Backbone as JSON Lines, residues from 0, in Angstrom:
{"i":0,"aa":"M","n":[12.16,-11.02,22.21],"ca":[12.73,-10.33,20.92],"c":[13.96,-9.13,21.9]}
{"i":1,"aa":"I","n":[15.03,-9.08,22.14],"ca":[15.8,-8.17,22.41],"c":[15.88,-6.69,21.21]}
{"i":2,"aa":"E","n":[15.88,-5.5,22.48],"ca":[15.6,-4.24,21.72],"c":[16.27,-4.36,20.17]}
{"i":3,"aa":"K","n":[17.3,-4.18,20.46],"ca":[18.29,-3.97,18.91],"c":[17.82,-5.1,17.89]}
{"i":4,"aa":"E","n":[16.85,-6.57,18.19],"ca":[16.52,-7.26,17.22],"c":[15.28,-6.46,16.43]}
{"i":5,"aa":"K","n":[14.4,-5.69,17.2],"ca":[13.12,-5.15,16.83],"c":[13.34,-4.1,16.26]}
{"i":6,"aa":"I","n":[14.83,-3.01,16.95],"ca":[14.46,-1.84,16.11],"c":[15.55,-2.56,14.53]}
{"i":7,"aa":"S","n":[16.28,-3.1,14.24],"ca":[16.43,-4.13,12.97],"c":[15.14,-4.07,12.56]}
{"i":8,"aa":"I","n":[15.01,-5.38,12.77],"ca":[13.51,-5.31,11.82],"c":[12.42,-4.47,11.81]}
{"i":9,"aa":"D","n":[12.17,-3.52,12.5],"ca":[11.91,-1.68,11.99],"c":[12.39,-1.53,10.53]}
{"i":10,"aa":"S","n":[13.54,-1.57,10.81],"ca":[13.97,-0.55,9.95],"c":[14.18,-1.15,8.3]}
{"i":11,"aa":"V","n":[14.18,-2.67,8.77],"ca":[14.12,-2.93,7.75],"c":[11.95,-3.27,6.91]}
{"i":12,"aa":"I","n":[11.69,-3.58,7.22],"ca":[10.45,-2.86,7.26],"c":[10.02,-1.84,6.76]}
{"i":13,"aa":"E","n":[10.28,-1.13,6.88],"ca":[10.38,0.48,7.26],"c":[10.95,0.44,5.96]}
{"i":14,"aa":"N","n":[12.01,0.29,5.37],"ca":[12.6,0.15,4.27],"c":[12.31,-0.33,3.04]}
{"i":15,"aa":"L","n":[11.26,-1.42,2.93],"ca":[11.18,-2.86,2.17],"c":[9.56,-1.53,1.46]}
{"i":16,"aa":"I","n":[9.0,-1.07,2.81],"ca":[7.62,-0.45,2.36],"c":[8.16,0.41,1.45]}
{"i":17,"aa":"S","n":[9.15,0.92,1.72],"ca":[9.48,2.78,1.19],"c":[9.75,2.54,-0.56]}
{"i":18,"aa":"I","n":[10.75,0.95,-0.81],"ca":[10.9,0.97,-1.81],"c":[9.76,0.73,-2.91]}
{"i":19,"aa":"H","n":[8.5,0.22,-3.04],"ca":[8.14,0.52,-3.93],"c":[7.65,1.42,-5.05]}
{"i":20,"aa":"P","n":[7.29,2.72,-3.79],"ca":[7.0,3.74,-4.06],"c":[8.54,4.73,-4.39]}
{"i":21,"aa":"L","n":[9.48,4.23,-4.06],"ca":[10.33,5.17,-4.93],"c":[10.56,4.48,-6.3]}
{"i":22,"aa":"L","n":[10.58,3.4,-6.4],"ca":[10.73,2.69,-7.24],"c":[9.66,3.33,-8.53]}
{"i":23,"aa":"T","n":[8.81,3.43,-8.23],"ca":[7.38,4.01,-8.81],"c":[7.76,5.44,-9.24]}
{"i":24,"aa":"K","n":[8.63,6.0,-8.47],"ca":[8.32,7.1,-8.84],"c":[9.61,7.54,-9.75]}
{"i":25,"aa":"S","n":[10.17,6.96,-9.47],"ca":[11.54,7.0,-10.17],"c":[10.96,6.51,-11.74]}
{"i":26,"aa":"F","n":[10.98,5.34,-12.15],"ca":[10.79,4.96,-13.03],"c":[9.38,4.68,-13.72]}
{"i":27,"aa":"S","n":[8.4,4.65,-13.15],"ca":[7.19,4.55,-14.13],"c":[6.57,5.68,-14.83]}
{"i":28,"aa":"R","n":[6.73,6.73,-14.87],"ca":[6.99,7.79,-15.79],"c":[7.4,7.71,-17.52]}
{"i":29,"aa":"S","n":[8.76,7.12,-17.1],"ca":[9.04,6.51,-18.38],"c":[8.37,5.27,-18.93]}
{"i":30,"aa":"I","n":[8.26,4.59,-17.85],"ca":[7.39,2.94,-18.4],"c":[6.2,3.94,-18.48]}
{"i":31,"aa":"R","n":[5.53,4.86,-18.86],"ca":[4.14,5.53,-18.54],"c":[4.28,6.18,-20.47]}
{"i":32,"aa":"S","n":[5.3,6.84,-20.7],"ca":[5.09,6.78,-21.38],"c":[5.77,6.02,-22.82]}
{"i":33,"aa":"K","n":[5.98,5.06,-22.4],"ca":[6.28,3.74,-23.27],"c":[5.26,3.11,-23.94]}
{"i":34,"aa":"T","n":[4.05,3.36,-23.03],"ca":[2.83,1.9,-23.79],"c":[1.3,2.98,-23.22]}
{"i":35,"aa":"N","n":[0.66,2.21,-23.46],"ca":[-0.61,2.28,-22.51],"c":[-1.37,1.45,-21.85]}
{"i":36,"aa":"L","n":[-0.42,0.69,-21.5],"ca":[-0.77,-1.04,-20.57],"c":[-0.44,0.2,-19.32]}
{"i":37,"aa":"N","n":[-1.07,-0.61,-17.96],"ca":[-0.43,-0.42,-16.94],"c":[0.06,-1.49,-16.1]}
{"i":38,"aa":"P","n":[1.18,-1.83,-15.18],"ca":[2.14,-2.48,-15.09],"c":[1.6,-3.58,-14.94]}
{"i":39,"aa":"G","n":[-0.1,-3.85,-14.39],"ca":[-0.22,-5.5,-14.07],"c":[-0.43,-6.0,-15.34]}
{"i":40,"aa":"S","n":[-0.57,-5.51,-17.03],"ca":[-0.83,-6.2,-18.09],"c":[0.53,-6.61,-18.15]}
{"i":41,"aa":"L","n":[1.22,-5.58,-17.98],"ca":[2.99,-6.12,-18.75],"c":[3.22,-7.26,-17.68]}
{"i":42,"aa":"Y","n":[3.15,-7.34,-16.27],"ca":[3.64,-8.35,-15.78],"c":[2.6,-9.37,-16.57]}
{"i":43,"aa":"V","n":[1.75,-9.55,-17.19],"ca":[0.41,-11.13,-17.18],"c":[1.63,-10.68,-18.73]}
{"i":44,"aa":"L","n":[1.64,-10.09,-19.59],"ca":[2.49,-10.62,-20.23],"c":[4.02,-11.07,-20.66]}
{"i":45,"aa":"A","n":[4.32,-11.0,-19.47],"ca":[6.55,-10.88,-18.81],"c":[5.62,-12.71,-18.86]}
{"i":46,"aa":"V","n":[4.84,-13.1,-17.85],"ca":[4.15,-14.11,-17.43],"c":[3.85,-14.87,-18.57]}
{"i":47,"aa":"L","n":[3.72,-14.27,-19.35],"ca":[3.13,-15.43,-20.78],"c":[4.15,-15.7,-21.68]}
{"i":48,"aa":"T","n":[4.87,-14.52,-21.64],"ca":[6.33,-14.65,-22.16],"c":[7.29,-16.02,-21.89]}
{"i":49,"aa":"N","n":[6.84,-16.07,-20.73],"ca":[8.23,-16.83,-20.32],"c":[7.56,-18.41,-20.8]}
{"i":50,"aa":"H","n":[5.99,-18.75,-20.41],"ca":[5.75,-19.7,-20.16],"c":[4.73,-20.25,-21.75]}
{"i":51,"aa":"G","n":[4.15,-18.89,-22.4],"ca":[3.38,-19.3,-23.41],"c":[2.16,-19.46,-23.44]}
{"i":52,"aa":"M","n":[1.92,-20.4,-22.56],"ca":[0.17,-20.26,-22.27],"c":[0.37,-20.75,-20.72]}
{"i":53,"aa":"L","n":[-0.93,-20.47,-20.15],"ca":[-1.06,-20.03,-18.62],"c":[-2.66,-20.06,-18.63]}
{"i":54,"aa":"S","n":[-3.33,-21.11,-18.04],"ca":[-4.59,-20.9,-17.03],"c":[-4.99,-19.38,-16.31]}
{"i":55,"aa":"M","n":[-6.1,-19.27,-16.02],"ca":[-6.14,-17.81,-15.56],"c":[-5.98,-17.49,-14.43]}
{"i":56,"aa":"S","n":[-6.3,-18.99,-13.67],"ca":[-5.71,-19.19,-12.36],"c":[-4.35,-19.39,-12.31]}
{"i":57,"aa":"E","n":[-3.48,-20.21,-13.05],"ca":[-2.17,-20.34,-13.15],"c":[-1.03,-19.08,-13.32]}
{"i":58,"aa":"I","n":[-1.58,-17.66,-13.63],"ca":[-1.68,-16.08,-13.63],"c":[-2.11,-16.27,-12.93]}
{"i":59,"aa":"G","n":[-2.83,-16.09,-12.2],"ca":[-3.26,-15.21,-11.13],"c":[-2.12,-15.59,-9.77]}
{"i":60,"aa":"C","n":[-1.79,-17.07,-10.15],"ca":[-1.0,-17.45,-8.94],"c":[0.19,-16.79,-8.67]}
{"i":61,"aa":"K","n":[1.41,-17.04,-10.3],"ca":[2.29,-16.38,-10.09],"c":[2.31,-15.27,-9.74]}
{"i":62,"aa":"L","n":[1.6,-14.35,-10.07],"ca":[1.75,-13.09,-10.42],"c":[0.7,-12.64,-8.71]}
{"i":63,"aa":"S","n":[0.22,-13.88,-7.94],"ca":[-0.14,-13.38,-6.63],"c":[-1.3,-12.11,-6.66]}
{"i":64,"aa":"M","n":[-2.15,-12.27,-7.86],"ca":[-3.11,-11.37,-7.74],"c":[-4.97,-12.44,-8.33]}
{"i":65,"aa":"P","n":[-5.4,-11.76,-7.57],"ca":[-6.5,-12.66,-7.25],"c":[-7.52,-12.86,-9.12]}
{"i":66,"aa":"K","n":[-7.93,-14.08,-9.28],"ca":[-7.83,-14.53,-10.21],"c":[-9.07,-13.71,-10.88]}
{"i":67,"aa":"S","n":[-10.34,-12.79,-10.37],"ca":[-10.63,-11.52,-11.16],"c":[-9.95,-10.71,-11.47]}
{"i":68,"aa":"H","n":[-8.58,-10.44,-10.86],"ca":[-7.9,-8.72,-11.11],"c":[-7.64,-9.34,-12.63]}
{"i":69,"aa":"V","n":[-6.78,-10.43,-12.95],"ca":[-6.22,-11.09,-13.78],"c":[-7.49,-11.21,-15.0]}
{"i":70,"aa":"T","n":[-8.11,-11.57,-14.64],"ca":[-9.53,-11.61,-15.67],"c":[-9.46,-10.18,-16.55]}
{"i":71,"aa":"G","n":[-9.24,-9.27,-15.88],"ca":[-9.85,-7.5,-16.55],"c":[-8.77,-7.19,-16.78]}
{"i":72,"aa":"L","n":[-7.4,-7.96,-16.87],"ca":[-6.45,-7.58,-17.12],"c":[-5.86,-8.03,-18.98]}
{"i":73,"aa":"V","n":[-6.78,-9.29,-18.55],"ca":[-6.66,-10.19,-20.34],"c":[-7.13,-9.52,-20.97]}
{"i":74,"aa":"D","n":[-8.52,-9.58,-20.46],"ca":[-9.45,-8.76,-21.29],"c":[-8.74,-7.36,-22.11]}
{"i":75,"aa":"K","n":[-8.52,-6.69,-21.19],"ca":[-7.65,-5.15,-21.61],"c":[-6.72,-5.35,-23.21]}
{"i":76,"aa":"L","n":[-5.56,-6.69,-22.62],"ca":[-4.53,-7.39,-23.46],"c":[-5.56,-8.55,-25.04]}
{"i":77,"aa":"I","n":[-6.87,-8.58,-24.77],"ca":[-7.38,-9.21,-25.63],"c":[-7.95,-8.13,-26.67]}
{"i":78,"aa":"E","n":[-8.25,-6.98,-25.92],"ca":[-8.63,-5.6,-26.42],"c":[-7.52,-5.41,-27.76]}
{"i":79,"aa":"E","n":[-6.42,-5.71,-27.87],"ca":[-5.32,-4.79,-27.84],"c":[-4.41,-6.47,-28.82]}
{"i":80,"aa":"N","n":[-5.04,-7.2,-29.0],"ca":[-4.61,-8.62,-29.64],"c":[-3.58,-8.73,-28.93]}
{"i":81,"aa":"M","n":[-3.23,-8.74,-27.91],"ca":[-2.13,-9.19,-27.07],"c":[-2.04,-10.6,-26.71]}
{"i":82,"aa":"V","n":[-3.41,-10.93,-26.45],"ca":[-3.18,-12.13,-25.87],"c":[-4.48,-13.1,-26.12]}
{"i":83,"aa":"E","n":[-4.98,-14.63,-26.17],"ca":[-5.77,-14.67,-26.48],"c":[-6.01,-15.67,-25.78]}
{"i":84,"aa":"R","n":[-7.64,-15.62,-25.24],"ca":[-8.19,-17.19,-25.05],"c":[-8.32,-18.13,-25.6]}
{"i":85,"aa":"L","n":[-7.89,-19.56,-24.72],"ca":[-8.54,-20.94,-25.51],"c":[-8.55,-21.73,-24.8]}
{"i":86,"aa":"Y","n":[-9.93,-22.43,-25.52],"ca":[-10.4,-23.28,-24.25],"c":[-9.83,-24.62,-24.09]}
{"i":87,"aa":"D","n":[-9.74,-25.07,-23.43],"ca":[-9.32,-26.73,-22.93],"c":[-10.3,-27.12,-23.52]}
{"i":88,"aa":"P","n":[-9.69,-28.48,-25.35],"ca":[-10.4,-29.38,-25.2],"c":[-10.69,-30.63,-24.3]}
{"i":89,"aa":"K","n":[-10.48,-30.52,-23.85],"ca":[-10.65,-32.07,-22.43],"c":[-11.49,-31.43,-21.69]}
{"i":90,"aa":"D","n":[-11.56,-30.07,-20.76],"ca":[-12.25,-29.75,-19.81],"c":[-13.11,-28.14,-20.35]}
{"i":91,"aa":"R","n":[-13.71,-28.02,-20.65],"ca":[-14.0,-26.41,-21.5],"c":[-14.17,-25.7,-20.52]}
{"i":92,"aa":"R","n":[-13.89,-25.9,-19.15],"ca":[-14.4,-25.22,-17.71],"c":[-13.46,-24.43,-17.54]}
{"i":93,"aa":"I","n":[-11.97,-24.95,-17.99],"ca":[-10.61,-24.1,-17.73],"c":[-10.42,-23.08,-19.14]}
{"i":94,"aa":"V","n":[-10.32,-21.87,-19.28],"ca":[-9.69,-21.61,-19.92],"c":[-8.17,-20.84,-19.57]}
{"i":95,"aa":"N","n":[-7.28,-20.97,-21.0],"ca":[-5.97,-20.69,-20.92],"c":[-5.79,-20.17,-21.72]}
{"i":96,"aa":"V","n":[-4.41,-18.59,-21.29],"ca":[-4.41,-17.3,-21.89],"c":[-3.45,-18.0,-23.07]}
{"i":97,"aa":"H","n":[-2.96,-17.33,-23.93],"ca":[-1.92,-17.75,-24.84],"c":[-1.12,-16.29,-25.19]}
{"i":98,"aa":"I","n":[-0.3,-15.7,-25.5],"ca":[0.09,-14.68,-26.25],"c":[0.01,-14.52,-27.25]}
{"i":99,"aa":"T","n":[-0.28,-13.35,-28.1],"ca":[0.3,-14.16,-29.32],"c":[1.2,-13.46,-30.0]}
{"i":100,"aa":"E","n":[1.63,-13.17,-31.39],"ca":[2.89,-12.61,-32.43],"c":[2.86,-11.65,-31.99]}
{"i":101,"aa":"K","n":[1.92,-10.82,-32.04],"ca":[1.56,-9.3,-31.48],"c":[2.16,-8.72,-30.54]}
{"i":102,"aa":"G","n":[1.54,-9.71,-29.21],"ca":[1.7,-9.06,-27.9],"c":[3.65,-9.81,-27.99]}
{"i":103,"aa":"V","n":[3.91,-10.5,-28.35],"ca":[5.4,-10.8,-27.55],"c":[6.36,-10.29,-29.02]}
{"i":104,"aa":"V","n":[5.9,-9.09,-30.17],"ca":[6.51,-8.5,-30.16],"c":[5.8,-6.92,-29.7]}
{"i":105,"aa":"D","n":[5.53,-6.75,-29.5],"ca":[5.28,-5.37,-28.95],"c":[5.26,-5.65,-26.76]}
{"i":106,"aa":"F","n":[5.76,-6.58,-26.49],"ca":[6.58,-6.9,-24.92],"c":[7.43,-6.61,-25.48]}
{"i":107,"aa":"N","n":[8.27,-7.68,-26.12],"ca":[9.4,-7.22,-26.25],"c":[10.16,-5.84,-27.01]}
{"i":108,"aa":"T","n":[9.2,-4.82,-27.26],"ca":[9.91,-3.46,-28.22],"c":[9.3,-2.67,-26.53]}
{"i":109,"aa":"I","n":[8.7,-2.76,-25.8],"ca":[8.01,-2.05,-24.49],"c":[9.52,-2.12,-23.3]}
{"i":110,"aa":"K","n":[9.6,-4.12,-23.78],"ca":[10.69,-4.38,-22.72],"c":[11.91,-3.03,-23.01]}
{"i":111,"aa":"Q","n":[12.33,-3.13,-24.23],"ca":[13.12,-2.5,-24.31],"c":[13.91,-1.19,-24.37]}
{"i":112,"aa":"E","n":[12.51,-0.45,-24.37],"ca":[12.14,0.92,-24.8],"c":[12.87,0.82,-22.62]}
{"i":113,"aa":"I","n":[11.67,0.92,-22.38],"ca":[12.14,0.61,-20.68],"c":[13.43,0.29,-19.84]}
{"i":114,"aa":"S","n":[14.21,-0.82,-20.7],"ca":[15.64,-0.92,-20.57],"c":[16.23,0.11,-21.0]}
{"i":115,"aa":"Q","n":[16.41,0.64,-22.17],"ca":[16.82,1.89,-22.05],"c":[16.72,3.0,-21.57]}
{"i":116,"aa":"E","n":[15.4,3.6,-21.0],"ca":[15.25,4.53,-20.62],"c":[15.49,4.34,-18.9]}
{"i":117,"aa":"L","n":[15.86,3.53,-18.19],"ca":[16.73,3.05,-16.53],"c":[18.21,2.58,-17.22]}
{"i":118,"aa":"R","n":[18.04,3.22,-18.48],"ca":[20.02,2.54,-18.27],"c":[20.44,4.15,-18.65]}
{"i":119,"aa":"L","n":[19.67,5.15,-19.62],"ca":[19.84,6.24,-19.64],"c":[20.47,6.77,-17.81]}
{"i":120,"aa":"K","n":[19.41,6.42,-16.76],"ca":[19.18,6.96,-15.51],"c":[20.08,6.49,-14.56]}
{"i":121,"aa":"L","n":[20.3,5.7,-14.9],"ca":[21.56,4.8,-14.49],"c":[23.02,4.51,-14.51]}
{"i":122,"aa":"E","n":[22.84,5.64,-16.17],"ca":[24.22,5.59,-15.85],"c":[24.96,6.9,-15.74]}
{"i":123,"aa":"K","n":[23.71,7.34,-14.77],"ca":[24.26,8.92,-14.08],"c":[24.82,8.74,-13.41]}
{"i":124,"aa":"L","n":[24.71,7.41,-12.54],"ca":[25.72,7.27,-11.59],"c":[26.44,6.78,-11.57]}
{"i":125,"aa":"D","n":[27.78,7.46,-10.17],"ca":[29.3,6.54,-10.93],"c":[29.12,5.63,-10.41]}
{"i":126,"aa":"A","n":[30.64,4.59,-10.48],"ca":[31.11,3.7,-10.7],"c":[30.49,2.56,-9.39]}
{"i":127,"aa":"N","n":[30.72,3.71,-8.38],"ca":[31.09,3.07,-7.04],"c":[29.76,2.98,-6.72]}
{"i":128,"aa":"T","n":[28.63,3.78,-7.08],"ca":[27.92,3.56,-6.27],"c":[26.44,2.32,-7.25]}
{"i":129,"aa":"L","n":[27.03,2.77,-8.57],"ca":[25.89,1.97,-9.46],"c":[26.79,-0.23,-8.55]}
{"i":130,"aa":"Q","n":[27.64,-0.46,-8.23],"ca":[28.7,-1.4,-8.3],"c":[27.16,-1.07,-6.81]}
{"i":131,"aa":"I","n":[27.17,-0.69,-5.53],"ca":[26.97,-1.01,-4.79],"c":[25.23,-1.14,-4.94]}
{"i":132,"aa":"L","n":[24.75,-0.62,-5.51],"ca":[22.97,-0.7,-5.8],"c":[22.64,-2.2,-6.74]}
{"i":133,"aa":"S","n":[23.96,-2.46,-7.55],"ca":[24.32,-3.68,-8.24],"c":[23.89,-4.68,-7.06]}
{"i":134,"aa":"K","n":[25.03,-4.8,-6.54],"ca":[25.42,-6.11,-5.24],"c":[23.96,-6.2,-4.34]}
{"i":135,"aa":"S","n":[23.51,-4.74,-3.82],"ca":[22.42,-4.48,-2.75],"c":[20.87,-5.86,-3.03]}
{"i":136,"aa":"S","n":[20.71,-4.76,-4.76],"ca":[19.65,-5.48,-5.68],"c":[19.33,-6.58,-5.77]}
{"i":137,"aa":"K","n":[20.58,-7.3,-6.01],"ca":[20.36,-8.29,-5.75],"c":[20.85,-9.08,-4.77]}
{"i":138,"aa":"Q","n":[21.18,-9.23,-3.56],"ca":[21.14,-9.69,-2.67],"c":[19.41,-9.29,-2.02]}
{"i":139,"aa":"V","n":[18.94,-8.07,-2.17],"ca":[17.71,-8.21,-2.13],"c":[16.36,-9.46,-2.56]}
{"i":140,"aa":"R","n":[16.39,-9.12,-4.03],"ca":[16.1,-10.08,-4.14],"c":[16.15,-11.43,-4.28]}
{"i":141,"aa":"D","n":[17.16,-11.86,-3.67],"ca":[17.31,-13.38,-3.19],"c":[16.84,-13.62,-2.11]}
{"i":142,"aa":"I","n":[17.09,-12.74,-1.4],"ca":[16.43,-12.69,0.36],"c":[14.9,-12.88,-0.01]}
{"i":143,"aa":"L","n":[14.38,-11.95,-0.71],"ca":[12.91,-11.78,-1.15],"c":[12.64,-13.48,-2.07]}
{"i":144,"aa":"M","n":[13.15,-13.54,-2.16],"ca":[12.7,-14.92,-3.37],"c":[12.7,-16.07,-2.28]}
{"i":145,"aa":"T","n":[13.76,-15.91,-1.38],"ca":[14.0,-16.7,0.11],"c":[12.88,-17.21,0.46]}
{"i":146,"aa":"I","n":[12.38,-16.1,0.96],"ca":[10.82,-15.89,1.45],"c":[10.02,-16.11,1.26]}
{"i":147,"aa":"V","n":[9.66,-16.34,-0.15],"ca":[8.61,-16.78,-0.82],"c":[8.6,-17.76,-1.06]}
{"i":148,"aa":"V","n":[9.32,-18.24,-1.41],"ca":[9.9,-20.12,-1.57],"c":[9.33,-20.54,-0.34]}
{"i":149,"aa":"E","n":[10.29,-20.0,1.11],"ca":[9.5,-20.86,2.06],"c":[8.31,-20.53,2.51]}
{"i":150,"aa":"Q","n":[7.55,-19.59,2.12],"ca":[6.1,-19.44,2.52],"c":[5.56,-20.35,1.48]}
{"i":151,"aa":"H","n":[5.28,-20.47,0.73],"ca":[4.96,-21.09,0.21],"c":[5.51,-22.57,-0.35]}
{"i":152,"aa":"N","n":[6.3,-22.91,0.59],"ca":[6.83,-24.53,1.35],"c":[5.16,-24.49,2.3]}
{"i":153,"aa":"V","n":[6.05,-23.89,3.1],"ca":[5.17,-23.69,4.24],"c":[3.46,-24.11,3.79]}
{"i":154,"aa":"T","n":[3.13,-23.64,2.87],"ca":[1.52,-23.34,3.12],"c":[0.95,-24.59,2.31]}
{"i":155,"aa":"G","n":[1.86,-24.87,1.49],"ca":[2.21,-26.19,0.02],"c":[1.24,-25.85,-0.61]}
{"i":156,"aa":"S","n":[0.95,-24.61,-1.22],"ca":[0.67,-24.06,-1.94],"c":[0.98,-24.39,-3.17]}
{"i":157,"aa":"A","n":[-0.41,-24.35,-4.39],"ca":[0.15,-25.32,-5.35],"c":[0.57,-23.92,-6.74]}
{"i":158,"aa":"C","n":[0.8,-23.58,-6.38],"ca":[1.29,-22.31,-6.85],"c":[2.43,-21.89,-7.55]}
{"i":159,"aa":"F","n":[2.89,-23.12,-6.54],"ca":[4.9,-23.58,-6.86],"c":[5.39,-24.49,-7.14]}
{"i":160,"aa":"K","n":[4.52,-25.26,-7.4],"ca":[4.34,-26.4,-7.33],"c":[6.14,-27.03,-8.37]}
{"i":161,"aa":"T","n":[6.02,-26.39,-9.34],"ca":[7.27,-26.4,-9.78],"c":[8.62,-25.9,-9.57]}
{"i":162,"aa":"G","n":[8.39,-25.1,-8.21],"ca":[9.89,-24.58,-7.28],"c":[9.74,-23.68,-8.65]}
{"i":163,"aa":"E","n":[9.08,-22.6,-9.17],"ca":[10.03,-21.96,-9.8],"c":[8.82,-20.21,-9.33]}
{"i":164,"aa":"I","n":[9.21,-19.21,-9.91],"ca":[8.9,-18.42,-9.17],"c":[9.24,-17.36,-10.38]}
{"i":165,"aa":"D","n":[8.58,-16.91,-10.51],"ca":[8.55,-15.76,-11.87],"c":[7.1,-14.36,-12.06]}
């Protein structure tokens, strides 16, 4: 690898590593003010909103979280009556998690409030900056999605056997 490519790759690595903390600093306070749920719990609710019911392993797979971590998040959501555990009638070893009606309503409310908070922050940007952010964030998302799909195709992971990632 020539030195120029190394510098470019190192620059991408530094940028990617710095994105998460910057997003957290920019938006986590507003998220925390809208709910007592942690981000992991919100991710679980988002996945269940999209899929209705999944096994603990499937949730872990979709969120790239160990099953033990998912279990703790699900336990917290059960305490809040936002999800429920359902045992598979064919195999009682399989525990499915289903989002409750309260979970759907609460998640949609939280999502709407967070979106409104983000909208207020983004509306402060000038049109050119907002256009650049829109285009570049979509490009970064698309590139990362490609990397994740390729990684799972190479490893043969059953997590994404349907080709969907969320």
